[in-house]
XYZ file of N, CA and C in Angstrom:
501
model
N -14.102 -33.854 1.086
C -14.115 -32.544 0.483
C -14.324 -31.465 1.557
N -15.236 -31.760 2.500
C -15.504 -30.807 3.561
C -14.268 -30.586 4.423
N -13.492 -31.650 4.670
C -12.265 -31.523 5.464
C -11.228 -30.654 4.758
N -11.134 -30.798 3.442
C -10.184 -29.973 2.679
C -10.574 -28.505 2.804
N -11.863 -28.230 2.691
C -12.347 -26.865 2.819
C -12.019 -26.296 4.197
N -12.238 -27.076 5.246
C -11.950 -26.622 6.606
C -10.459 -26.382 6.816
N -9.623 -27.276 6.291
C -8.173 -27.099 6.399
C -7.747 -25.839 5.649
N -8.262 -25.673 4.430
C -7.930 -24.503 3.624
C -8.349 -23.218 4.347
N -9.567 -23.193 4.871
C -10.050 -22.023 5.596
C -9.187 -21.739 6.812
N -8.823 -22.790 7.539
C -7.955 -22.622 8.703
C -6.602 -22.056 8.336
N -6.036 -22.531 7.228
C -4.734 -22.016 6.771
C -4.815 -20.543 6.390
N -5.890 -20.167 5.727
C -6.049 -18.748 5.358
C -6.161 -17.891 6.615
N -6.964 -18.323 7.566
C -7.114 -17.555 8.800
C -5.808 -17.476 9.573
N -5.075 -18.570 9.618
C -3.774 -18.579 10.290
C -2.805 -17.636 9.581
N -2.756 -17.711 8.266
C -1.865 -16.832 7.509
C -2.247 -15.374 7.718
N -3.534 -15.105 7.721
C -3.984 -13.733 7.925
C -3.600 -13.237 9.315
N -3.668 -14.100 10.289
C -3.352 -13.710 11.664
C -1.872 -13.394 11.851
N -0.987 -14.069 11.116
C 0.443 -13.870 11.314
C 1.074 -12.953 10.267
N 0.333 -12.623 9.216
C 0.885 -11.772 8.168
C 0.384 -10.348 8.336
N 1.173 -9.369 7.901
C 0.663 -8.003 7.925
C -0.477 -7.872 6.917
N -1.346 -6.911 7.130
C -2.513 -6.723 6.260
C -2.117 -5.969 4.994
N -1.249 -6.567 4.234
C -0.857 -5.964 2.971
C -1.879 -6.325 1.919
N -1.789 -5.685 0.786
C -2.761 -5.932 -0.269
C -2.142 -5.608 -1.609
N -2.998 -5.546 -2.603
C -2.581 -5.167 -3.938
C -1.793 -3.869 -3.859
N -0.596 -3.878 -4.416
C 0.236 -2.686 -4.466
C 0.743 -2.522 -5.885
N 0.334 -1.427 -6.539
C 0.786 -1.181 -7.896
C 2.185 -0.587 -7.833
N 3.147 -1.285 -8.434
C 4.533 -0.844 -8.400
C 4.841 0.115 -9.538
N 4.438 -0.238 -10.761
C 4.729 0.648 -11.884
C 3.660 0.525 -12.960
N 3.503 1.617 -13.688
C 2.586 1.693 -14.810
C 3.342 2.364 -15.939
N 3.457 1.668 -17.063
C 4.171 2.204 -18.217
C 3.222 2.227 -19.403
N 2.992 3.426 -19.944
C 2.103 3.604 -21.095
C 2.960 4.080 -22.259
N 3.029 3.260 -23.304
C 3.814 3.600 -24.493
C 2.848 3.892 -25.634
N 2.890 5.125 -26.121
C 1.965 5.584 -27.148
C 2.583 5.371 -28.531
N 1.792 4.857 -29.469
C 2.223 4.700 -30.863
C 1.840 5.961 -31.644
N 2.367 6.088 -32.831
C 2.090 7.250 -33.666
C 0.624 7.412 -34.023
N -0.115 6.326 -34.043
C -1.541 6.390 -34.379
C -2.428 6.571 -33.144
N -1.820 6.678 -31.965
C -2.566 6.883 -30.732
C -2.833 5.621 -29.930
N -2.526 4.446 -30.502
C -2.683 3.198 -29.753
C -1.698 3.178 -28.594
N -2.020 2.417 -27.553
C -1.135 2.355 -26.386
C -0.881 0.917 -25.968
N 0.360 0.660 -25.604
C 0.750 -0.581 -24.933
C 0.963 -0.207 -23.477
N 0.288 -0.912 -22.575
C 0.339 -0.592 -21.159
C 0.914 -1.787 -20.412
N 1.981 -1.554 -19.668
C 2.575 -2.587 -18.820
C 2.395 -2.172 -17.370
N 1.915 -3.115 -16.568
C 1.638 -2.864 -15.167
C 2.372 -3.901 -14.337
N 3.026 -3.450 -13.296
C 3.709 -4.342 -12.366
C 3.093 -4.113 -10.983
N 2.753 -5.216 -10.289
C 2.092 -5.085 -8.999
C 2.432 -6.268 -8.105
N 2.132 -6.108 -6.830
C 2.255 -7.184 -5.849
C 0.861 -7.501 -5.340
N 0.613 -8.790 -5.086
C -0.652 -9.224 -4.495
C -0.384 -9.792 -3.111
N -1.336 -9.592 -2.217
C -1.223 -10.180 -0.886
C -1.482 -11.681 -0.981
N -1.226 -12.383 0.094
C -1.480 -13.825 0.148
C -2.954 -14.123 -0.134
N -3.848 -13.344 0.462
C -5.284 -13.552 0.276
C -5.659 -13.349 -1.192
N -5.134 -12.293 -1.798
C -5.438 -12.021 -3.210
C -4.861 -13.099 -4.116
N -3.628 -13.541 -3.846
C -3.047 -14.620 -4.641
C -3.895 -15.881 -4.538
N -4.411 -16.148 -3.350
C -5.276 -17.308 -3.149
C -6.563 -17.156 -3.962
N -7.141 -15.962 -3.957
C -8.369 -15.715 -4.719
C -8.128 -15.904 -6.214
N -6.970 -15.459 -6.703
C -6.640 -15.647 -8.112
C -6.413 -17.129 -8.402
N -5.691 -17.811 -7.520
C -5.404 -19.237 -7.718
C -6.691 -20.049 -7.828
N -7.656 -19.759 -6.965
C -8.910 -20.503 -6.988
C -9.944 -19.872 -7.928
N -9.494 -18.919 -8.725
C -10.314 -18.251 -9.739
C -11.541 -17.565 -9.158
N -11.376 -17.056 -7.950
C -12.440 -16.253 -7.337
C -12.313 -14.800 -7.779
N -11.116 -14.424 -8.214
C -10.861 -13.090 -8.753
C -10.083 -13.267 -10.051
N -10.323 -12.375 -10.999
C -9.687 -12.469 -12.308
C -9.006 -11.138 -12.628
N -7.668 -11.055 -12.464
C -6.977 -9.792 -12.733
C -7.190 -9.295 -14.162
N -7.225 -10.200 -15.132
C -7.398 -9.787 -16.528
C -8.741 -9.091 -16.726
N -9.801 -9.661 -16.175
C -11.129 -9.061 -16.321
C -11.197 -7.717 -15.613
N -10.584 -7.617 -14.431
C -10.611 -6.354 -13.701
C -9.815 -5.273 -14.422
N -8.672 -5.637 -14.999
C -7.887 -4.667 -15.751
C -8.634 -4.222 -17.004
N -9.247 -5.178 -17.686
C -10.018 -4.835 -18.877
C -11.123 -3.847 -18.512
N -11.793 -4.095 -17.418
C -12.857 -3.206 -16.960
C -12.307 -1.829 -16.584
N -11.163 -1.794 -15.938
C -10.574 -0.523 -15.504
C -10.190 0.362 -16.691
N -9.710 -0.254 -17.781
C -9.268 0.539 -18.933
C -10.348 0.738 -19.981
N -11.417 -0.041 -19.921
C -12.487 0.066 -20.906
C -13.281 1.330 -20.636
N -13.423 2.148 -21.651
C -14.159 3.397 -21.474
C -15.650 3.244 -21.741
N -16.087 2.021 -22.009
C -17.494 1.790 -22.299
C -17.865 2.173 -23.719
N -16.897 2.600 -24.476
C -17.149 3.020 -25.850
C -16.856 1.918 -26.846
N -16.483 2.346 -28.030
C -16.303 1.402 -29.129
C -14.917 0.761 -29.165
N -13.950 1.332 -28.473
C -12.606 0.754 -28.558
C -12.531 -0.554 -27.782
N -11.767 -1.488 -28.322
C -11.641 -2.826 -27.742
C -10.339 -2.901 -26.967
N -10.445 -2.866 -25.650
C -9.288 -3.000 -24.775
C -8.952 -4.480 -24.678
N -7.683 -4.823 -24.886
C -7.280 -6.228 -24.869
C -6.210 -6.457 -23.808
N -6.497 -7.336 -22.864
C -5.499 -7.755 -21.886
C -4.786 -8.955 -22.502
N -3.511 -8.772 -22.874
C -2.776 -9.855 -23.532
C -2.087 -10.780 -22.531
N -1.858 -10.258 -21.308
C -1.217 -11.079 -20.285
C -1.586 -10.516 -18.922
N -1.937 -11.406 -17.998
C -2.187 -11.001 -16.615
C -1.742 -12.147 -15.715
N -0.753 -11.872 -14.883
C -0.236 -12.871 -13.950
C -0.442 -12.354 -12.531
N 0.125 -13.048 -11.586
C -0.007 -12.593 -10.197
C 0.935 -11.426 -9.886
N 1.737 -10.983 -10.864
C 2.646 -9.865 -10.594
C 2.713 -8.810 -11.700
N 2.125 -9.088 -12.860
C 2.196 -8.102 -13.941
C 1.096 -8.339 -14.965
N 0.917 -7.336 -15.807
C -0.073 -7.441 -16.873
C 0.345 -6.562 -18.037
N -0.151 -6.926 -19.220
C 0.062 -6.124 -20.422
C -1.304 -5.908 -21.058
N -1.601 -4.648 -21.379
C -2.883 -4.266 -21.951
C -2.624 -3.470 -23.223
N -3.408 -3.752 -24.266
C -3.337 -2.975 -25.505
C -4.628 -2.175 -25.634
N -4.477 -0.858 -25.886
C -5.640 0.020 -25.976
C -5.583 0.791 -27.298
N -6.467 0.449 -28.230
C -6.475 1.198 -29.491
C -7.019 2.610 -29.279
N -6.499 3.550 -30.047
C -6.964 4.942 -30.022
C -6.981 5.534 -28.616
N -5.999 5.188 -27.805
C -5.918 5.705 -26.443
C -5.660 7.208 -26.458
N -4.676 7.632 -27.245
C -4.341 9.056 -27.355
C -5.024 9.650 -28.583
N -5.379 10.913 -28.472
C -5.946 11.640 -29.604
C -4.799 12.225 -30.412
N -4.815 11.976 -31.723
C -3.771 12.487 -32.619
C -4.406 13.564 -33.497
N -3.838 14.793 -33.416
C -4.376 15.930 -34.155
C -3.245 16.606 -34.931
N -3.385 16.768 -36.254
C -2.344 17.474 -37.016
C -2.233 18.930 -36.561
N -1.005 19.385 -36.362
C -0.753 20.789 -36.021
C -0.449 21.564 -37.290
N 0.343 20.953 -38.162
C 0.666 21.499 -39.483
C 1.173 20.333 -40.321
N 1.799 20.608 -41.449
C 2.225 19.520 -42.338
C 3.357 18.667 -41.759
N 4.058 19.167 -40.748
C 5.196 18.425 -40.200
C 5.037 18.034 -38.729
N 3.977 18.464 -38.092
C 3.825 18.201 -36.662
C 2.410 17.727 -36.333
N 2.335 16.915 -35.280
C 1.030 16.477 -34.766
C 1.035 16.591 -33.248
N -0.140 16.820 -32.719
C -0.332 16.799 -31.278
C -0.820 15.421 -30.894
N -0.288 14.882 -29.813
C -0.814 13.652 -29.237
C -1.201 13.976 -27.806
N -2.441 13.633 -27.468
C -2.952 13.921 -26.128
C -3.522 12.643 -25.513
N -3.036 12.308 -24.341
C -3.557 11.138 -23.623
C -4.727 11.581 -22.757
N -5.656 10.699 -22.510
C -6.735 11.043 -21.576
C -6.230 10.929 -20.149
N -6.931 11.533 -19.204
C -6.553 11.294 -17.804
C -6.829 9.828 -17.460
N -6.046 9.285 -16.540
C -6.201 7.892 -16.110
C -6.342 7.897 -14.593
N -7.371 7.212 -14.104
C -7.573 7.136 -12.665
C -7.906 5.701 -12.271
N -7.371 5.281 -11.143
C -7.630 3.948 -10.627
C -8.591 3.986 -9.435
N -9.283 5.104 -9.258
C -10.292 5.207 -8.199
C -11.383 4.157 -8.407
N -11.770 3.930 -9.673
C -12.809 2.932 -9.969
C -12.330 1.528 -9.597
N -11.059 1.241 -9.826
C -10.516 -0.082 -9.476
C -10.642 -0.325 -7.977
N -10.420 0.706 -7.197
C -10.572 0.583 -5.741
C -12.015 0.223 -5.394
N -12.964 0.872 -6.042
C -14.378 0.590 -5.786
C -14.736 -0.834 -6.194
N -14.196 -1.303 -7.317
C -14.467 -2.671 -7.773
C -13.903 -3.678 -6.783
N -12.685 -3.449 -6.320
C -12.067 -4.379 -5.370
C -12.901 -4.475 -4.088
N -13.491 -3.377 -3.700
C -14.299 -3.372 -2.475
C -15.537 -4.259 -2.574
N -15.888 -4.726 -3.770
C -17.043 -5.613 -3.925
C -16.691 -7.075 -3.666
N -15.402 -7.416 -3.570
C -14.994 -8.801 -3.351
C -15.115 -9.180 -1.877
N -15.283 -10.464 -1.637
C -15.454 -10.988 -0.280
C -14.258 -10.698 0.606
N -13.075 -10.621 0.022
C -11.870 -10.433 0.826
C -11.523 -8.962 1.035
N -12.342 -8.051 0.536
C -12.048 -6.618 0.631
C -11.783 -6.142 2.060
N -12.530 -6.614 3.066
C -12.244 -6.143 4.431
C -10.886 -6.608 4.960
N -10.294 -7.589 4.305
C -9.022 -8.134 4.781
C -7.801 -7.405 4.224
N -7.998 -6.519 3.252
C -6.862 -5.908 2.570
C -7.011 -4.391 2.512
N -5.904 -3.735 2.262
C -5.917 -2.288 2.040
C -5.058 -2.002 0.809
N -5.674 -2.001 -0.363
C -4.918 -1.880 -1.613
C -4.326 -0.488 -1.819
N -3.243 -0.459 -2.591
C -2.608 0.801 -2.987
C -2.601 0.846 -4.511
N -3.517 1.610 -5.084
C -3.640 1.713 -6.533
C -2.814 2.865 -7.100
N -1.987 3.488 -6.290
C -1.133 4.579 -6.760
C 0.194 3.985 -7.202
N 0.450 3.926 -8.518
C 1.728 3.360 -8.959
C 2.902 4.141 -8.357
N 3.907 3.431 -7.902
C 5.108 4.104 -7.393
C 5.659 5.024 -8.469
N 5.639 4.547 -9.723
C 6.059 5.376 -10.856
C 5.164 5.060 -12.051
N 4.676 6.134 -12.679
C 3.928 6.022 -13.924
C 4.745 6.734 -14.983
N 4.976 6.066 -16.111
C 5.729 6.654 -17.218
C 4.867 6.620 -18.466
N 4.701 7.780 -19.090
C 4.009 7.877 -20.369
C 5.069 8.250 -21.399
N 5.235 7.381 -22.412
C 6.268 7.584 -23.429
C 5.617 7.746 -24.801
N 6.014 8.807 -25.500
C 5.493 9.088 -26.837
C 6.418 8.497 -27.891
N 5.949 8.410 -29.152
C 6.750 7.753 -30.202
C 8.130 8.365 -30.442
N 8.289 9.654 -30.162
C 9.588 10.293 -30.380
C 10.533 10.147 -29.177
N 10.100 9.402 -28.165
C 10.940 9.171 -26.987
C 10.671 10.107 -25.824
N 9.907 11.159 -26.061
C 9.554 12.081 -24.969
C 8.775 11.302 -23.914
N 9.143 11.474 -22.654
C 8.489 10.739 -21.567
C 8.154 11.674 -20.414
N 7.060 11.349 -19.748
C 6.613 12.088 -18.570
C 6.455 11.068 -17.449
N 6.953 11.417 -16.251
C 6.844 10.526 -15.097
C 5.989 11.169 -14.007
N 5.223 10.313 -13.334
C 4.448 10.716 -12.155
C 4.765 9.720 -11.055
N 4.751 10.188 -9.813
C 5.122 9.326 -8.691
C 3.994 9.283 -7.654
N 3.601 8.066 -7.292
C 2.620 7.823 -6.230
C 1.322 8.607 -6.414
N 0.776 8.581 -7.633
C -0.483 9.268 -7.910
C -1.522 8.267 -8.397
N -2.704 8.273 -7.792
C -3.773 7.363 -8.199
C -4.456 7.872 -9.473
N -4.406 9.178 -9.712
C -4.978 9.776 -10.919
C -3.880 10.511 -11.679
N -3.793 10.204 -12.966
C -2.774 10.805 -13.830
C -3.495 11.773 -14.774
N -3.024 13.019 -14.873
C -3.703 13.980 -15.748
C -3.439 13.684 -17.228
N -4.219 14.316 -18.062
C -4.013 14.243 -19.503
C -2.637 14.842 -19.818
N -1.946 14.250 -20.791
C -0.653 14.775 -21.223
C -0.745 15.070 -22.718
N -0.334 16.272 -23.110
C -0.333 16.676 -24.505
C 1.099 16.939 -24.925
N 1.464 16.400 -26.101
C 2.839 16.526 -26.580
C 2.828 16.833 -28.074
N 3.658 17.800 -28.510
C 3.784 18.154 -29.917
C 4.869 17.297 -30.533
N 4.492 16.496 -31.510
C 5.425 15.582 -32.177
C 5.865 16.197 -33.508
N 7.174 16.158 -33.746
C 7.681 16.596 -35.043
C 7.787 15.393 -35.963
N 7.454 15.575 -37.184
C 7.495 14.408 -38.070
C 7.945 14.803 -39.387
């Protein structure tokens, strides 16, 4: 068992020495809002060799980290339905605030979203000094039930978006 550990450690060090110091890179974030304010969130990302190894040996859990990142500490139950080494799907009830404007229209407002906390959480892992993560999605898309969409590019923090829905 000790020999396996030494071989494994040697392979990681060798891989680290010959590989660029890449890390978690968020490629895309897609937030689809339902009429009741619930959100389906799809995330696409790349993991470095070190991070993939940590996930493989269950030293890091992407599902738990995503749940923590989206959980507001309140009463809503954030559910990670899928988390792999390259993507995840999260369901967030009551993500957007729905407010009637009149008898035919409603306002839907999303809260601001920031991944600054995710960066701080990642820094607590043993492999943090080996990586330099990029939590700024290359593209973030927020889509409302009527098809209206807003895009942001390379931003770690996304502002609140308010949209008037006709119904």
